[in-house]
Amino acid sequence: QVQLAESGGGSVQAGGSLRLSCEGSGYGYRSFCVGWFRQVAGKEREVVAYIDRPGNTMYADSVKGRFTISKDDAKRTMYLQMHSLRPEDTAMYYCAADSSGSCRGFNYWGQGTQVTVSS
């Protein structure tokens, strides 16, 4: 069974920075595609960024140049470094894993961590 646990959310003023972490457990985790999604109440969940097994990354246009996704396979941990935060980045952030490795079907999810950016 794969389990994901996020940490690092919180409140910050616009222009500030936060780093989210997601620790994974379970067989095969290191071969997964892993990523971050976010959701605002009443809106659809959207992808923020993901990173595949070789380390290729994808970012949503809204976060390019401000957010960086990375992972440490030895620690089974993924990170999302967020800079120049904006009020519109306020959301519940979820880490997710795609056990197929394709980055097209995320089938494991964490519980989420809240990020709040004030103006």
N, CA, C and O atoms as a GROMACS GRO file, in nm:
protein
  476
    1GLN      N    1   0.084  -0.119   0.000
    1GLN     CA    2   0.000   0.000   0.000
    1GLN      C    3   0.088   0.124   0.000
    1GLN      O    4   0.178   0.137   0.083
    2VAL      N    5   0.062   0.215  -0.093
    2VAL     CA    6   0.137   0.339  -0.102
    2VAL      C    7   0.069   0.444  -0.016
    2VAL      O    8  -0.052   0.461  -0.021
    3GLN      N    9   0.147   0.512   0.063
    3GLN     CA   10   0.095   0.622   0.144
    3GLN      C   11   0.178   0.747   0.119
    3GLN      O   12   0.300   0.740   0.104
    4LEU      N   13   0.110   0.861   0.115
    4LEU     CA   14   0.175   0.988   0.092
    4LEU      C   15   0.139   1.083   0.205
    4LEU      O   16   0.024   1.089   0.247
    5ALA      N   17   0.237   1.157   0.253
    5ALA     CA   18   0.213   1.250   0.363
    5ALA      C   19   0.277   1.384   0.333
    5ALA      O   20   0.400   1.394   0.321
    6GLU      N   21   0.194   1.487   0.320
    6GLU     CA   22   0.244   1.622   0.292
    6GLU      C   23   0.276   1.696   0.421
    6GLU      O   24   0.222   1.666   0.527
    7SER      N   25   0.364   1.792   0.409
    7SER     CA   26   0.394   1.884   0.518
    7SER      C   27   0.447   2.013   0.459
    7SER      O   28   0.488   2.018   0.343
    8GLY      N   29   0.446   2.119   0.540
    8GLY     CA   30   0.508   2.243   0.498
    8GLY      C   31   0.413   2.354   0.458
    8GLY      O   32   0.457   2.464   0.425
    9GLY      N   33   0.285   2.328   0.459
    9GLY     CA   34   0.191   2.434   0.426
    9GLY      C   35   0.187   2.539   0.536
    9GLY      O   36   0.248   2.523   0.642
   10GLY      N   37   0.116   2.647   0.509
   10GLY     CA   38   0.104   2.753   0.608
   10GLY      C   39   0.055   2.882   0.547
   10GLY      O   40   0.005   2.884   0.434
   11SER      N   41   0.070   2.989   0.621
   11SER     CA   42   0.027   3.121   0.575
   11SER      C   43   0.149   3.208   0.550
   11SER      O   44   0.245   3.207   0.626
   12VAL      N   45   0.142   3.284   0.443
   12VAL     CA   46   0.253   3.372   0.406
   12VAL      C   47   0.198   3.493   0.334
   12VAL      O   48   0.091   3.488   0.274
   13GLN      N   49   0.272   3.601   0.339
   13GLN     CA   50   0.231   3.720   0.265
   13GLN      C   51   0.272   3.708   0.119
   13GLN      O   52   0.365   3.635   0.084
   14ALA      N   53   0.202   3.781   0.036
   14ALA     CA   54   0.234   3.783  -0.106
   14ALA      C   55   0.382   3.819  -0.126
   14ALA      O   56   0.435   3.909  -0.062
   15GLY      N   57   0.445   3.746  -0.217
   15GLY     CA   58   0.587   3.766  -0.241
   15GLY      C   59   0.675   3.673  -0.161
   15GLY      O   60   0.795   3.665  -0.186
   16GLY      N   61   0.616   3.605  -0.065
   16GLY     CA   62   0.692   3.515   0.020
   16GLY      C   63   0.715   3.379  -0.041
   16GLY      O   64   0.678   3.354  -0.156
   17SER      N   65   0.776   3.292   0.038
   17SER     CA   66   0.812   3.158  -0.009
   17SER      C   67   0.768   3.052   0.091
   17SER      O   68   0.758   3.077   0.211
   18LEU      N   69   0.742   2.934   0.039
   18LEU     CA   70   0.714   2.817   0.120
   18LEU      C   71   0.772   2.696   0.048
   18LEU      O   72   0.787   2.695  -0.074
   19ARG      N   73   0.804   2.592   0.126
   19ARG     CA   74   0.845   2.466   0.067
   19ARG      C   75   0.755   2.355   0.122
   19ARG      O   76   0.745   2.335   0.242
   20LEU      N   77   0.692   2.285   0.030
   20LEU     CA   78   0.611   2.170   0.065
   20LEU      C   79   0.694   2.043   0.049
   20LEU      O   80   0.779   2.034  -0.040
   21SER      N   81   0.667   1.947   0.135
   21SER     CA   82   0.732   1.817   0.126
   21SER      C   83   0.627   1.708   0.121
   21SER      O   84   0.517   1.724   0.175
   22CYS      N   85   0.661   1.599   0.055
   22CYS     CA   86   0.571   1.484   0.048
   22CYS      C   87   0.655   1.358   0.063
   22CYS      O   88   0.737   1.326  -0.024
   23GLU      N   89   0.635   1.288   0.173
   23GLU     CA   90   0.708   1.164   0.197
   23GLU      C   91   0.621   1.046   0.156
   23GLU      O   92   0.505   1.036   0.196
   24GLY      N   93   0.679   0.958   0.078
   24GLY     CA   94   0.606   0.843   0.030
   24GLY      C   95   0.657   0.713   0.088
   24GLY      O   96   0.772   0.702   0.128
   25SER      N   97   0.569   0.616   0.092
   25SER     CA   98   0.607   0.483   0.138
   25SER      C   99   0.536   0.379   0.053
   25SER      O  100   0.434   0.406  -0.010
   26GLY      N  101   0.592   0.259   0.053
   26GLY     CA  102   0.528   0.154  -0.024
   26GLY      C  103   0.617   0.102  -0.135
   26GLY      O  104   0.706   0.171  -0.183
   27TYR      N  105   0.592  -0.021  -0.175
   27TYR     CA  106   0.673  -0.087  -0.275
   27TYR      C  107   0.664  -0.016  -0.410
   27TYR      O  108   0.555   0.017  -0.456
   28GLY      N  109   0.778   0.007  -0.471
   28GLY     CA  110   0.782   0.063  -0.605
   28GLY      C  111   0.773   0.214  -0.613
   28GLY      O  112   0.773   0.270  -0.722
   29TYR      N  113   0.766   0.279  -0.499
   29TYR     CA  114   0.744   0.424  -0.500
   29TYR      C  115   0.846   0.497  -0.584
   29TYR      O  116   0.812   0.592  -0.655
   30ARG      N  117   0.970   0.453  -0.578
   30ARG     CA  118   1.076   0.526  -0.649
   30ARG      C  119   1.059   0.521  -0.800
   30ARG      O  120   1.122   0.601  -0.870
   31SER      N  121   0.977   0.433  -0.852
   31SER     CA  122   0.956   0.425  -0.997
   31SER      C  123   0.836   0.506  -1.043
   31SER      O  124   0.808   0.514  -1.163
   32PHE      N  125   0.764   0.564  -0.949
   32PHE     CA  126   0.641   0.636  -0.983
   32PHE      C  127   0.669   0.773  -1.042
   32PHE      O  128   0.778   0.829  -1.025
   33CYS      N  129   0.571   0.826  -1.112
   33CYS     CA  130   0.566   0.969  -1.142
   33CYS      C  131   0.497   1.033  -1.022
   33CYS      O  132   0.393   0.984  -0.976
   34VAL      N  133   0.553   1.142  -0.971
   34VAL     CA  134   0.494   1.208  -0.856
   34VAL      C  135   0.471   1.355  -0.886
   34VAL      O  136   0.544   1.416  -0.965
   35GLY      N  137   0.370   1.410  -0.823
   35GLY     CA  138   0.339   1.548  -0.855
   35GLY      C  139   0.258   1.618  -0.749
   35GLY      O  140   0.220   1.560  -0.647
   36TRP      N  141   0.233   1.745  -0.774
   36TRP     CA  142   0.154   1.829  -0.687
   36TRP      C  143   0.032   1.882  -0.760
   36TRP      O  144   0.041   1.923  -0.876
   37PHE      N  145  -0.079   1.881  -0.692
   37PHE     CA  146  -0.204   1.936  -0.742
   37PHE      C  147  -0.255   2.034  -0.636
   37PHE      O  148  -0.212   2.031  -0.521
   38ARG      N  149  -0.348   2.121  -0.677
   38ARG     CA  150  -0.409   2.211  -0.579
   38ARG      C  151  -0.556   2.229  -0.612
   38ARG      O  152  -0.600   2.214  -0.726
   39GLN      N  153  -0.630   2.263  -0.508
   39GLN     CA  154  -0.774   2.280  -0.525
   39GLN      C  155  -0.825   2.388  -0.432
   39GLN      O  156  -0.793   2.391  -0.314
   40VAL      N  157  -0.906   2.474  -0.489
   40VAL     CA  158  -0.978   2.576  -0.413
   40VAL      C  159  -1.122   2.528  -0.399
   40VAL      O  160  -1.178   2.471  -0.493
   41ALA      N  161  -1.179   2.550  -0.284
   41ALA     CA  162  -1.316   2.506  -0.259
   41ALA      C  163  -1.409   2.556  -0.370
   41ALA      O  164  -1.410   2.674  -0.404
   42GLY      N  165  -1.486   2.464  -0.426
   42GLY     CA  166  -1.580   2.500  -0.529
   42GLY      C  167  -1.523   2.500  -0.670
   42GLY      O  168  -1.594   2.524  -0.767
   43LYS      N  169  -1.393   2.472  -0.681
   43LYS     CA  170  -1.329   2.467  -0.812
   43LYS      C  171  -1.267   2.330  -0.835
   43LYS      O  172  -1.248   2.253  -0.741
   44GLU      N  173  -1.238   2.303  -0.960
   44GLU     CA  174  -1.176   2.175  -0.993
   44GLU      C  175  -1.030   2.172  -0.947
   44GLU      O  176  -0.961   2.275  -0.942
   45ARG      N  177  -0.985   2.053  -0.915
   45ARG     CA  178  -0.844   2.035  -0.882
   45ARG      C  179  -0.760   2.055  -1.007
   45ARG      O  180  -0.799   2.013  -1.116
   46GLU      N  181  -0.645   2.120  -0.991
   46GLU     CA  182  -0.559   2.145  -1.106
   46GLU      C  183  -0.417   2.098  -1.077
   46GLU      O  184  -0.371   2.099  -0.963
   47VAL      N  185  -0.351   2.057  -1.181
   47VAL     CA  186  -0.213   2.014  -1.167
   47VAL      C  187  -0.125   2.136  -1.149
   47VAL      O  188  -0.146   2.239  -1.212
   48VAL      N  189  -0.026   2.124  -1.062
   48VAL     CA  190   0.071   2.230  -1.040
   48VAL      C  191   0.202   2.192  -1.108
   48VAL      O  192   0.258   2.271  -1.184
   49ALA      N  193   0.250   2.074  -1.080
   49ALA     CA  194   0.376   2.027  -1.138
   49ALA      C  195   0.389   1.877  -1.113
   49ALA      O  196   0.330   1.823  -1.020
   50TYR      N  197   0.467   1.812  -1.199
   50TYR     CA  198   0.500   1.674  -1.170
   50TYR      C  199   0.639   1.642  -1.221
   50TYR      O  200   0.695   1.714  -1.304
   51ILE      N  201   0.693   1.531  -1.169
   51ILE     CA  202   0.828   1.489  -1.205
   51ILE      C  203   0.826   1.338  -1.222
   51ILE      O  204   0.773   1.266  -1.137
   52ASP      N  205   0.885   1.290  -1.331
   52ASP     CA  206   0.881   1.147  -1.356
   52ASP      C  207   1.007   1.080  -1.302
   52ASP      O  208   1.094   1.144  -1.243
   53ARG      N  209   1.014   0.949  -1.324
   53ARG     CA  210   1.124   0.873  -1.265
   53ARG      C  211   1.261   0.926  -1.307
   53ARG      O  212   1.349   0.941  -1.222
   54PRO      N  213   1.283   0.954  -1.438
   54PRO     CA  214   1.416   1.007  -1.477
   54PRO      C  215   1.442   1.149  -1.429
   54PRO      O  216   1.556   1.196  -1.431
   55GLY      N  217   1.336   1.219  -1.387
   55GLY     CA  218   1.353   1.356  -1.339
   55GLY      C  219   1.302   1.463  -1.433
   55GLY      O  220   1.327   1.582  -1.412
   56ASN      N  221   1.230   1.423  -1.538
   56ASN     CA  222   1.170   1.523  -1.626
   56ASN      C  223   1.055   1.590  -1.553
   56ASN      O  224   0.980   1.526  -1.479
   57THR      N  225   1.042   1.720  -1.575
   57THR     CA  226   0.941   1.797  -1.501
   57THR      C  227   0.841   1.864  -1.593
   57THR      O  228   0.870   1.890  -1.710
   58MET      N  229   0.725   1.893  -1.539
   58MET     CA  230   0.620   1.967  -1.608
   58MET      C  231   0.561   2.064  -1.508
   58MET      O  232   0.539   2.030  -1.392
   59TYR      N  233   0.536   2.187  -1.553
   59TYR     CA  234   0.477   2.289  -1.467
   59TYR      C  235   0.354   2.350  -1.533
   59TYR      O  236   0.350   2.366  -1.655
   60ALA      N  237   0.256   2.382  -1.452
   60ALA     CA  238   0.145   2.462  -1.502
   60ALA      C  239   0.198   2.601  -1.539
   60ALA      O  240   0.291   2.651  -1.477
   61ASP      N  241   0.138   2.662  -1.640
   61ASP     CA  242   0.184   2.793  -1.685
   61ASP      C  243   0.179   2.895  -1.571
   61ASP      O  244   0.263   2.985  -1.565
   62SER      N  245   0.083   2.882  -1.484
   62SER     CA  246   0.064   2.981  -1.379
   62SER      C  247   0.175   2.980  -1.274
   62SER      O  248   0.188   3.076  -1.197
   63VAL      N  249   0.256   2.874  -1.270
   63VAL     CA  250   0.360   2.866  -1.169
   63VAL      C  251   0.501   2.862  -1.228
   63VAL      O  252   0.599   2.862  -1.154
   64LYS      N  253   0.511   2.857  -1.359
   64LYS     CA  254   0.643   2.851  -1.422
   64LYS      C  255   0.729   2.969  -1.380
   64LYS      O  256   0.684   3.084  -1.379
   65GLY      N  257   0.852   2.940  -1.347
   65GLY     CA  258   0.945   3.044  -1.305
   65GLY      C  259   0.935   3.080  -1.159
   65GLY      O  260   1.020   3.153  -1.108
   66ARG      N  261   0.832   3.030  -1.089
   66ARG     CA  262   0.814   3.062  -0.948
   66ARG      C  263   0.824   2.937  -0.860
   66ARG      O  264   0.873   2.943  -0.747
   67PHE      N  265   0.778   2.824  -0.912
   67PHE     CA  266   0.777   2.700  -0.835
   67PHE      C  267   0.880   2.603  -0.895
   67PHE      O  268   0.906   2.604  -1.015
   68THR      N  269   0.938   2.521  -0.808
   68THR     CA  270   1.032   2.418  -0.852
   68THR      C  271   0.998   2.287  -0.783
   68THR      O  272   0.990   2.281  -0.660
   69ILE      N  273   0.978   2.183  -0.863
   69ILE     CA  274   0.952   2.050  -0.808
   69ILE      C  275   1.083   1.971  -0.812
   69ILE      O  276   1.161   1.981  -0.907
   70SER      N  277   1.104   1.892  -0.709
   70SER     CA  278   1.224   1.809  -0.703
   70SER      C  279   1.193   1.686  -0.618
   70SER      O  280   1.090   1.679  -0.551
   71LYS      N  281   1.284   1.591  -0.621
   71LYS     CA  282   1.264   1.472  -0.540
   71LYS      C  283   1.398   1.416  -0.495
   71LYS      O  284   1.501   1.436  -0.559
   72ASP      N  285   1.394   1.347  -0.385
   72ASP     CA  286   1.510   1.276  -0.331
   72ASP      C  287   1.468   1.131  -0.318
   72ASP      O  288   1.401   1.094  -0.221
   73ASP      N  289   1.507   1.049  -0.415
   73ASP     CA  290   1.463   0.910  -0.414
   73ASP      C  291   1.512   0.834  -0.292
   73ASP      O  292   1.442   0.747  -0.242
   74ALA      N  293   1.630   0.866  -0.246
   74ALA     CA  294   1.684   0.797  -0.129
   74ALA      C  295   1.596   0.820  -0.006
   74ALA      O  296   1.581   0.732   0.079
   75LYS      N  297   1.539   0.939   0.002
   75LYS     CA  298   1.453   0.974   0.116
   75LYS      C  299   1.305   0.951   0.085
   75LYS      O  300   1.220   0.972   0.170
   76ARG      N  301   1.276   0.908  -0.039
   76ARG     CA  302   1.136   0.889  -0.081
   76ARG      C  303   1.055   1.016  -0.057
   76ARG      O  304   0.940   1.010  -0.013
   77THR      N  305   1.114   1.128  -0.085
   77THR     CA  306   1.051   1.255  -0.057
   77THR      C  307   1.052   1.344  -0.180
   77THR      O  308   1.151   1.350  -0.253
   78MET      N  309   0.942   1.412  -0.202
   78MET     CA  310   0.927   1.507  -0.311
   78MET      C  311   0.905   1.644  -0.250
   78MET      O  312   0.849   1.656  -0.141
   79TYR      N  313   0.950   1.746  -0.320
   79TYR     CA  314   0.941   1.881  -0.270
   79TYR      C  315   0.876   1.973  -0.373
   79TYR      O  316   0.881   1.948  -0.493
   80LEU      N  317   0.814   2.079  -0.323
   80LEU     CA  318   0.768   2.187  -0.410
   80LEU      C  319   0.814   2.317  -0.345
   80LEU      O  320   0.759   2.360  -0.244
   81GLN      N  321   0.916   2.378  -0.404
   81GLN     CA  322   0.965   2.506  -0.356
   81GLN      C  323   0.885   2.615  -0.426
   81GLN      O  324   0.882   2.621  -0.549
   82MET      N  325   0.822   2.700  -0.349
   82MET     CA  326   0.736   2.803  -0.405
   82MET      C  327   0.791   2.941  -0.367
   82MET      O  328   0.808   2.972  -0.249
   83HIS      N  329   0.817   3.021  -0.467
   83HIS     CA  330   0.865   3.158  -0.447
   83HIS      C  331   0.764   3.255  -0.509
   83HIS      O  332   0.676   3.216  -0.587
   84SER      N  333   0.779   3.382  -0.473
   84SER     CA  334   0.694   3.489  -0.528
   84SER      C  335   0.547   3.451  -0.521
   84SER      O  336   0.473   3.465  -0.619
   85LEU      N  337   0.505   3.403  -0.408
   85LEU     CA  338   0.368   3.356  -0.392
   85LEU      C  339   0.269   3.470  -0.409
   85LEU      O  340   0.295   3.584  -0.371
   86ARG      N  341   0.155   3.434  -0.466
   86ARG     CA  342   0.048   3.529  -0.494
   86ARG      C  343  -0.080   3.485  -0.422
   86ARG      O  344  -0.095   3.367  -0.390
   87PRO      N  345  -0.170   3.577  -0.397
   87PRO     CA  346  -0.296   3.536  -0.333
   87PRO      C  347  -0.368   3.427  -0.410
   87PRO      O  348  -0.434   3.342  -0.350
   88GLU      N  349  -0.357   3.427  -0.542
   88GLU     CA  350  -0.425   3.325  -0.622
   88GLU      C  351  -0.360   3.187  -0.609
   88GLU      O  352  -0.414   3.090  -0.663
   89ASP      N  353  -0.247   3.177  -0.540
   89ASP     CA  354  -0.188   3.046  -0.512
   89ASP      C  355  -0.252   2.982  -0.389
   89ASP      O  356  -0.225   2.866  -0.358
   90THR      N  357  -0.336   3.056  -0.321
   90THR     CA  358  -0.404   3.001  -0.205
   90THR      C  359  -0.490   2.882  -0.244
   90THR      O  360  -0.575   2.891  -0.332
   91ALA      N  361  -0.467   2.769  -0.178
   91ALA     CA  362  -0.539   2.645  -0.211
   91ALA      C  363  -0.496   2.535  -0.114
   91ALA      O  364  -0.403   2.552  -0.036
   92MET      N  365  -0.566   2.424  -0.122
   92MET     CA  366  -0.520   2.302  -0.059
   92MET      C  367  -0.430   2.232  -0.159
   92MET      O  368  -0.470   2.208  -0.273
   93TYR      N  369  -0.310   2.200  -0.117
   93TYR     CA  370  -0.214   2.136  -0.205
   93TYR      C  371  -0.204   1.987  -0.172
   93TYR      O  372  -0.192   1.949  -0.055
   94TYR      N  373  -0.211   1.905  -0.275
   94TYR     CA  374  -0.206   1.760  -0.258
   94TYR      C  375  -0.087   1.703  -0.334
   94TYR      O  376  -0.061   1.743  -0.448
   95CYS      N  377  -0.017   1.611  -0.274
   95CYS     CA  378   0.081   1.537  -0.350
   95CYS      C  379   0.015   1.409  -0.400
   95CYS      O  380  -0.078   1.357  -0.338
   96ALA      N  381   0.064   1.360  -0.511
   96ALA     CA  382   0.003   1.245  -0.575
   96ALA      C  383   0.110   1.162  -0.644
   96ALA      O  384   0.218   1.212  -0.677
   97ALA      N  385   0.078   1.034  -0.664
   97ALA     CA  386   0.171   0.944  -0.731
   97ALA      C  387   0.097   0.862  -0.835
   97ALA      O  388  -0.016   0.818  -0.814
   98ASP      N  389   0.163   0.842  -0.948
   98ASP     CA  390   0.111   0.758  -1.056
   98ASP      C  391   0.197   0.633  -1.063
   98ASP      O  392   0.312   0.639  -1.106
   99SER      N  393   0.141   0.521  -1.020
   99SER     CA  394   0.221   0.399  -1.012
   99SER      C  395   0.258   0.342  -1.148
   99SER      O  396   0.348   0.259  -1.158
  100SER      N  397   0.190   0.387  -1.254
  100SER     CA  398   0.225   0.340  -1.387
  100SER      C  399   0.351   0.410  -1.438
  100SER      O  400   0.417   0.362  -1.530
  101GLY      N  401   0.382   0.524  -1.376
  101GLY     CA  402   0.498   0.601  -1.420
  101GLY      C  403   0.473   0.692  -1.538
  101GLY      O  404   0.563   0.764  -1.581
  102SER      N  405   0.352   0.690  -1.593
  102SER     CA  406   0.322   0.765  -1.715
  102SER      C  407   0.292   0.911  -1.690
  102SER      O  408   0.298   0.992  -1.783
  103CYS      N  409   0.259   0.946  -1.566
  103CYS     CA  410   0.217   1.083  -1.531
  103CYS      C  411   0.080   1.116  -1.593
  103CYS      O  412   0.047   1.234  -1.605
  104ARG      N  413   0.003   1.017  -1.630
  104ARG     CA  414  -0.129   1.041  -1.687
  104ARG      C  415  -0.242   0.988  -1.600
  104ARG      O  416  -0.359   1.010  -1.628
  105GLY      N  417  -0.207   0.918  -1.495
  105GLY     CA  418  -0.311   0.860  -1.411
  105GLY      C  419  -0.267   0.851  -1.267
  105GLY      O  420  -0.220   0.746  -1.222
  106PHE      N  421  -0.283   0.959  -1.193
  106PHE     CA  422  -0.238   0.962  -1.053
  106PHE      C  423  -0.340   0.886  -0.969
  106PHE      O  424  -0.457   0.923  -0.960
  107ASN      N  425  -0.293   0.779  -0.908
  107ASN     CA  426  -0.384   0.691  -0.836
  107ASN      C  427  -0.360   0.683  -0.686
  107ASN      O  428  -0.429   0.609  -0.616
  108TYR      N  429  -0.263   0.756  -0.636
  108TYR     CA  430  -0.243   0.766  -0.492
  108TYR      C  431  -0.236   0.913  -0.454
  108TYR      O  432  -0.175   0.994  -0.524
  109TRP      N  433  -0.300   0.946  -0.341
  109TRP     CA  434  -0.310   1.086  -0.302
  109TRP      C  435  -0.282   1.102  -0.154
  109TRP      O  436  -0.312   1.015  -0.073
  110GLY      N  437  -0.223   1.218  -0.121
  110GLY     CA  438  -0.206   1.254   0.019
  110GLY      C  439  -0.330   1.323   0.070
  110GLY      O  440  -0.428   1.341  -0.002
  111GLN      N  441  -0.325   1.362   0.197
  111GLN     CA  442  -0.441   1.424   0.262
  111GLN      C  443  -0.450   1.573   0.234
  111GLN      O  444  -0.555   1.634   0.253
  112GLY      N  445  -0.342   1.632   0.190
  112GLY     CA  446  -0.344   1.774   0.156
  112GLY      C  447  -0.285   1.861   0.265
  112GLY      O  448  -0.287   1.827   0.384
  113THR      N  449  -0.231   1.974   0.223
  113THR     CA  450  -0.179   2.074   0.316
  113THR      C  451  -0.220   2.212   0.264
  113THR      O  452  -0.207   2.241   0.145
  114GLN      N  453  -0.269   2.295   0.354
  114GLN     CA  454  -0.324   2.425   0.314
  114GLN      C  455  -0.214   2.528   0.297
  114GLN      O  456  -0.125   2.540   0.381
  115VAL      N  457  -0.222   2.602   0.188
  115VAL     CA  458  -0.135   2.716   0.163
  115VAL      C  459  -0.224   2.839   0.150
  115VAL      O  460  -0.316   2.841   0.069
  116THR      N  461  -0.196   2.940   0.230
  116THR     CA  462  -0.274   3.064   0.227
  116THR      C  463  -0.179   3.180   0.206
  116THR      O  464  -0.085   3.200   0.283
  117VAL      N  465  -0.205   3.258   0.101
  117VAL     CA  466  -0.121   3.373   0.069
  117VAL      C  467  -0.207   3.498   0.082
  117VAL      O  468  -0.308   3.513   0.014
  118SER      N  469  -0.166   3.587   0.168
  118SER     CA  470  -0.241   3.710   0.190
  118SER      C  471  -0.176   3.827   0.117
  118SER      O  472  -0.055   3.834   0.098
  119SER      N  473  -0.262   3.919   0.076
  119SER     CA  474  -0.212   4.035   0.000
  119SER      C  475  -0.171   4.148   0.092
  119SER      O  476  -0.127   4.253   0.045
   0.00000   0.00000   0.00000
